[in-house]
Amino acid sequence: MSAHPAGELEGVTVHLGKFEVLPSVSVAFRRGEFVALLGPNGSGKSTLIRSLLGVIPVSAGRVRLFGAALQQFRQWGKIGYVPQRFGAVSGVPATVEEVVLSGRIALAKRLRSYTEPDRRAAAQALEELDLSELADRRVSHLSGGQQQRVLIARALVNEPDLLLLDEPLSNLDVEHQQDFAKTLQRLRESGSTVILVAHALGAVEKLVDRAVVLEQGRIVHDGPPSTEHQDDHAHHVPLQEPVGGTGADQHRIH
């Protein structure tokens, strides 16, 4: 196994407009570990993972994926990303199966039609997320929870080595949270690195190896998870992060 972390931020500073959202943050995510990013709204959790993916440009510092500088990284098929907002698919005139299949684009070396292995991988992801019966439905006609499961299936279709999840449990009912936890456990056992942004861990709590807690863009805890970290910390004043202004849903990771 390579000594390089799956993802690494070194002295990364991020500004959104006039606001400094991340002030010189350094953190590395080791291969095969399950990390929960915790903290109040506006603490910089989503900004951190978007910076790691290159969705948001950094003002200072360095970002690496699997040992490669972000600017030189090309193996996007190794990465799965589930954005927080449903806008990524809610207005798309496509079926559930088509959206999930689009996750295979990152593996293609050239323009081509979907292959039989692509369709088998999509079928497996649909089944795992309890979406098989909805495969021919328009995504725009689905509930918020169903759309969330479509985004998760799209991220899983490549069996990613690094999976980043931004509040994936927020619109899932208890049954689907438990099913999703089983899927994450399978990925964890296969050696994938999972980074999950959350307020409360719920069904996935037992899978978490490490918690990284942010407040006002700074890491205030990095170590074993604790229940005291799993809340909204509503008494803190959140950073004024622009909503939807990052273009995250148009990122190159499909």
CSV table of C-alpha atoms in Angstrom, one decimal:
chain,number,residue,atom,x,y,z
A,1,MET,CA,0.0,0.0,0.0
A,2,SER,CA,1.3,3.5,-0.9
A,3,ALA,CA,2.5,5.6,2.0
A,4,HIS,CA,0.7,8.6,0.4
A,5,PRO,CA,-2.6,9.7,2.1
A,6,ALA,CA,-5.8,9.4,0.0
A,7,GLY,CA,-6.2,13.2,0.4
A,8,GLU,CA,-4.2,15.9,2.1
A,9,LEU,CA,-4.5,19.6,2.7
A,10,GLU,CA,-1.3,21.5,3.9
A,11,GLY,CA,-1.7,25.0,5.1
A,12,VAL,CA,-4.8,25.6,3.0
A,13,THR,CA,-6.5,28.9,3.3
A,14,VAL,CA,-9.9,29.5,1.5
A,15,HIS,CA,-11.8,32.7,1.0
A,16,LEU,CA,-15.4,32.9,-0.2
A,17,GLY,CA,-15.9,36.5,-1.2
A,18,LYS,CA,-14.5,38.6,1.6
A,19,PHE,CA,-14.8,35.8,4.2
A,20,GLU,CA,-11.9,33.6,5.2
A,21,VAL,CA,-13.6,30.3,5.6
A,22,LEU,CA,-10.6,28.1,6.2
A,23,PRO,CA,-7.5,29.7,7.8
A,24,SER,CA,-4.4,27.7,7.1
A,25,VAL,CA,-5.8,24.2,7.7
A,26,SER,CA,-3.6,21.1,7.5
A,27,VAL,CA,-5.1,17.6,7.6
A,28,ALA,CA,-4.4,14.3,6.0
A,29,PHE,CA,-6.8,11.4,5.4
A,30,ARG,CA,-5.1,8.0,5.4
A,31,ARG,CA,-5.8,5.1,3.1
A,32,GLY,CA,-8.6,2.9,4.4
A,33,GLU,CA,-9.9,5.0,7.3
A,34,PHE,CA,-13.4,6.3,7.9
A,35,VAL,CA,-13.4,9.9,8.9
A,36,ALA,CA,-16.3,12.0,10.1
A,37,LEU,CA,-16.1,15.8,9.6
A,38,LEU,CA,-18.1,17.3,12.4
A,39,GLY,CA,-19.0,20.8,13.5
A,40,PRO,CA,-21.7,23.5,13.4
A,41,ASN,CA,-23.3,24.9,10.3
A,42,GLY,CA,-20.9,27.3,8.6
A,43,SER,CA,-17.8,25.8,10.3
A,44,GLY,CA,-16.1,25.0,7.0
A,45,LYS,CA,-16.8,21.3,6.7
A,46,SER,CA,-18.2,21.4,3.1
A,47,THR,CA,-15.6,23.9,2.1
A,48,LEU,CA,-12.9,21.6,3.2
A,49,ILE,CA,-14.0,18.6,1.1
A,50,ARG,CA,-14.7,20.9,-1.9
A,51,SER,CA,-11.2,22.3,-1.6
A,52,LEU,CA,-9.8,18.8,-1.5
A,53,LEU,CA,-11.6,18.1,-4.8
A,54,GLY,CA,-10.7,21.4,-6.5
A,55,VAL,CA,-14.3,22.6,-6.6
A,56,ILE,CA,-13.2,25.7,-4.6
A,57,PRO,CA,-9.9,27.3,-5.3
A,58,VAL,CA,-7.5,27.8,-2.4
A,59,SER,CA,-5.9,31.1,-1.6
A,60,ALA,CA,-2.8,29.5,-0.1
A,61,GLY,CA,-1.5,26.1,0.7
A,62,ARG,CA,-1.3,22.8,-1.1
A,63,VAL,CA,-3.8,20.0,-1.9
A,64,ARG,CA,-2.8,16.4,-2.9
A,65,LEU,CA,-4.8,13.4,-3.9
A,66,PHE,CA,-3.1,10.0,-3.6
A,67,GLY,CA,0.2,11.8,-3.5
A,68,ALA,CA,-0.3,13.9,-6.6
A,69,ALA,CA,-0.7,17.6,-6.6
A,70,LEU,CA,-4.4,18.5,-7.3
A,71,GLN,CA,-3.4,20.2,-10.6
A,72,GLN,CA,-1.8,17.1,-11.9
A,73,PHE,CA,-4.3,14.6,-10.6
A,74,ARG,CA,-6.2,12.8,-13.4
A,75,GLN,CA,-7.6,9.5,-11.9
A,76,TRP,CA,-11.0,10.9,-11.1
A,77,GLY,CA,-12.6,7.4,-11.4
A,78,LYS,CA,-11.0,6.6,-8.1
A,79,ILE,CA,-13.1,9.2,-6.4
A,80,GLY,CA,-16.8,9.3,-5.5
A,81,TYR,CA,-18.5,12.5,-4.4
A,82,VAL,CA,-22.0,13.1,-3.0
A,83,PRO,CA,-22.8,16.8,-2.8
A,84,GLN,CA,-25.1,18.1,-0.1
A,85,ARG,CA,-27.6,19.9,-2.3
A,86,PHE,CA,-30.1,18.1,-4.5
A,87,GLY,CA,-29.8,20.7,-7.2
A,88,ALA,CA,-27.1,18.5,-8.8
A,89,VAL,CA,-29.9,16.2,-10.2
A,90,SER,CA,-33.3,17.7,-9.3
A,91,GLY,CA,-33.6,19.6,-12.6
A,92,VAL,CA,-32.0,17.1,-14.9
A,93,PRO,CA,-34.3,15.6,-17.5
A,94,ALA,CA,-32.9,12.1,-17.1
A,95,THR,CA,-33.9,8.8,-15.5
A,96,VAL,CA,-32.5,7.4,-12.3
A,97,GLU,CA,-30.5,4.8,-14.3
A,98,GLU,CA,-29.0,7.5,-16.6
A,99,VAL,CA,-27.9,9.6,-13.7
A,100,VAL,CA,-26.2,6.6,-12.0
A,101,LEU,CA,-24.6,5.6,-15.3
A,102,SER,CA,-23.1,9.0,-15.6
A,103,GLY,CA,-20.8,8.2,-12.7
A,104,ARG,CA,-18.9,5.9,-15.1
A,105,ILE,CA,-17.9,8.8,-17.3
A,106,ALA,CA,-14.8,9.4,-15.2
A,107,LEU,CA,-13.5,5.9,-16.1
A,108,ALA,CA,-13.7,6.5,-19.9
A,109,LYS,CA,-10.5,7.4,-21.7
A,110,ARG,CA,-12.5,8.6,-24.7
A,111,LEU,CA,-16.0,9.3,-25.8
A,112,ARG,CA,-17.9,6.0,-26.0
A,113,SER,CA,-21.2,4.4,-25.4
A,114,TYR,CA,-21.9,2.7,-22.1
A,115,THR,CA,-20.6,-0.8,-22.0
A,116,GLU,CA,-22.2,-3.9,-20.5
A,117,PRO,CA,-19.8,-3.7,-17.5
A,118,ASP,CA,-21.0,-0.1,-17.0
A,119,ARG,CA,-24.6,-1.2,-17.0
A,120,ARG,CA,-23.9,-4.1,-14.6
A,121,ALA,CA,-22.1,-1.7,-12.2
A,122,ALA,CA,-25.1,0.7,-12.4
A,123,ALA,CA,-27.5,-2.1,-11.8
A,124,GLN,CA,-25.6,-3.2,-8.7
A,125,ALA,CA,-25.5,0.4,-7.3
A,126,LEU,CA,-29.2,0.8,-7.9
A,127,GLU,CA,-29.9,-2.5,-6.1
A,128,GLU,CA,-27.7,-1.6,-3.2
A,129,LEU,CA,-29.5,1.8,-2.7
A,130,ASP,CA,-33.0,0.2,-3.1
A,131,LEU,CA,-33.5,2.1,-6.4
A,132,SER,CA,-34.0,-0.7,-8.9
A,133,GLU,CA,-37.8,-0.3,-9.2
A,134,LEU,CA,-37.2,3.5,-9.8
A,135,ALA,CA,-34.6,3.0,-12.6
A,136,ASP,CA,-36.9,4.4,-15.4
A,137,ARG,CA,-38.3,7.2,-13.3
A,138,ARG,CA,-37.3,10.8,-14.0
A,139,VAL,CA,-35.1,12.1,-11.2
A,140,SER,CA,-37.0,15.4,-11.1
A,141,HIS,CA,-40.1,13.4,-10.1
A,142,LEU,CA,-38.5,11.9,-7.0
A,143,SER,CA,-38.6,12.9,-3.4
A,144,GLY,CA,-35.6,14.5,-1.7
A,145,GLY,CA,-34.7,11.3,0.0
A,146,GLN,CA,-34.9,9.3,-3.2
A,147,GLN,CA,-32.7,11.9,-5.0
A,148,GLN,CA,-30.2,11.6,-2.2
A,149,ARG,CA,-30.0,7.9,-2.8
A,150,VAL,CA,-29.5,8.5,-6.6
A,151,LEU,CA,-26.5,10.7,-5.8
A,152,ILE,CA,-25.1,8.1,-3.5
A,153,ALA,CA,-25.6,5.3,-6.1
A,154,ARG,CA,-23.8,7.5,-8.7
A,155,ALA,CA,-20.9,8.0,-6.4
A,156,LEU,CA,-20.6,4.2,-5.7
A,157,VAL,CA,-20.9,3.0,-9.3
A,158,ASN,CA,-17.1,3.0,-9.7
A,159,GLU,CA,-16.3,1.3,-6.3
A,160,PRO,CA,-14.2,4.4,-5.4
A,161,ASP,CA,-11.0,4.3,-3.5
A,162,LEU,CA,-11.9,7.7,-1.9
A,163,LEU,CA,-15.6,8.5,-1.1
A,164,LEU,CA,-16.6,12.0,0.1
A,165,LEU,CA,-20.1,12.4,1.4
A,166,ASP,CA,-21.6,15.8,2.3
A,167,GLU,CA,-24.5,15.3,4.7
A,168,PRO,CA,-25.6,12.0,3.0
A,169,LEU,CA,-27.9,11.0,5.9
A,170,SER,CA,-29.9,14.2,6.2
A,171,ASN,CA,-32.8,13.1,4.0
A,172,LEU,CA,-32.7,9.3,4.4
A,173,ASP,CA,-35.2,7.5,6.6
A,174,VAL,CA,-34.0,5.2,9.4
A,175,GLU,CA,-34.3,2.1,7.2
A,176,HIS,CA,-32.3,3.5,4.3
A,177,GLN,CA,-29.7,4.9,6.8
A,178,GLN,CA,-29.1,1.4,8.1
A,179,ASP,CA,-28.9,0.0,4.6
A,180,PHE,CA,-26.4,2.7,3.6
A,181,ALA,CA,-24.3,2.0,6.7
A,182,LYS,CA,-24.0,-1.6,5.5
A,183,THR,CA,-22.8,-0.4,2.1
A,184,LEU,CA,-20.2,1.9,3.8
A,185,GLN,CA,-19.1,-1.0,6.0
A,186,ARG,CA,-18.5,-3.0,2.8
A,187,LEU,CA,-16.5,-0.2,1.2
A,188,ARG,CA,-14.5,0.2,4.4
A,189,GLU,CA,-13.7,-3.5,4.6
A,190,SER,CA,-12.5,-3.3,0.9
A,191,GLY,CA,-10.0,-0.6,1.8
A,192,SER,CA,-11.7,2.5,0.6
A,193,THR,CA,-11.2,5.8,2.4
A,194,VAL,CA,-14.5,7.4,3.5
A,195,ILE,CA,-14.9,11.1,4.5
A,196,LEU,CA,-18.4,11.9,5.8
A,197,VAL,CA,-19.6,15.4,6.7
A,198,ALA,CA,-22.3,15.2,9.3
A,199,HIS,CA,-23.9,16.7,12.4
A,200,ALA,CA,-24.9,13.4,13.9
A,201,LEU,CA,-23.6,10.0,12.9
A,202,GLY,CA,-26.6,7.9,13.6
A,203,ALA,CA,-26.4,4.5,11.9
A,204,VAL,CA,-22.8,4.9,10.8
A,205,GLU,CA,-21.4,5.8,14.2
A,206,LYS,CA,-19.8,2.4,14.8
A,207,LEU,CA,-17.9,2.7,11.4
A,208,VAL,CA,-16.1,5.9,12.3
A,209,ASP,CA,-12.3,5.5,13.0
A,210,ARG,CA,-11.6,9.2,13.5
A,211,ALA,CA,-13.5,12.5,14.0
A,212,VAL,CA,-12.2,15.8,12.7
A,213,VAL,CA,-14.2,18.7,14.3
A,214,LEU,CA,-14.2,22.2,12.9
A,215,GLU,CA,-15.3,25.4,14.5
A,216,GLN,CA,-15.0,28.7,12.7
A,217,GLY,CA,-12.8,27.0,10.0
A,218,ARG,CA,-10.3,25.7,12.5
A,219,ILE,CA,-9.7,22.1,13.5
A,220,VAL,CA,-10.5,21.9,17.3
A,221,HIS,CA,-10.4,18.1,17.6
A,222,ASP,CA,-8.7,15.3,15.6
A,223,GLY,CA,-9.0,11.9,17.1
A,224,PRO,CA,-11.5,9.3,18.3
A,225,PRO,CA,-15.2,10.4,17.9
A,226,SER,CA,-17.2,11.4,20.9
A,227,THR,CA,-21.0,12.0,21.3
A,228,GLU,CA,-20.2,15.6,22.6
A,229,HIS,CA,-19.1,16.5,19.0
A,230,GLN,CA,-22.4,15.3,17.4
A,231,ASP,CA,-24.7,18.3,17.4
A,232,ASP,CA,-25.3,21.5,15.7
A,233,HIS,CA,-23.5,23.7,18.2
A,234,ALA,CA,-26.2,26.2,17.6
A,235,HIS,CA,-24.7,28.6,20.2
A,236,HIS,CA,-21.8,29.3,17.9
A,237,VAL,CA,-22.0,32.1,15.3
A,238,PRO,CA,-21.7,30.5,11.9
A,239,LEU,CA,-19.5,31.8,9.2
A,240,GLN,CA,-21.4,33.5,6.4
A,241,GLU,CA,-20.7,31.0,3.7
A,242,PRO,CA,-22.5,31.9,0.4
A,243,VAL,CA,-25.1,29.3,-0.4
A,244,GLY,CA,-24.7,27.6,-3.7
A,245,GLY,CA,-22.0,30.0,-4.9
A,246,THR,CA,-19.2,27.4,-5.3
A,247,GLY,CA,-20.4,25.6,-8.4
A,248,ALA,CA,-19.8,22.3,-6.6
A,249,ASP,CA,-22.5,20.5,-8.5
A,250,GLN,CA,-20.8,21.3,-11.8
A,251,HIS,CA,-17.5,19.7,-10.7
A,252,ARG,CA,-15.7,17.3,-13.0
A,253,ILE,CA,-16.5,14.4,-10.7
A,254,HIS,CA,-19.8,13.0,-12.1
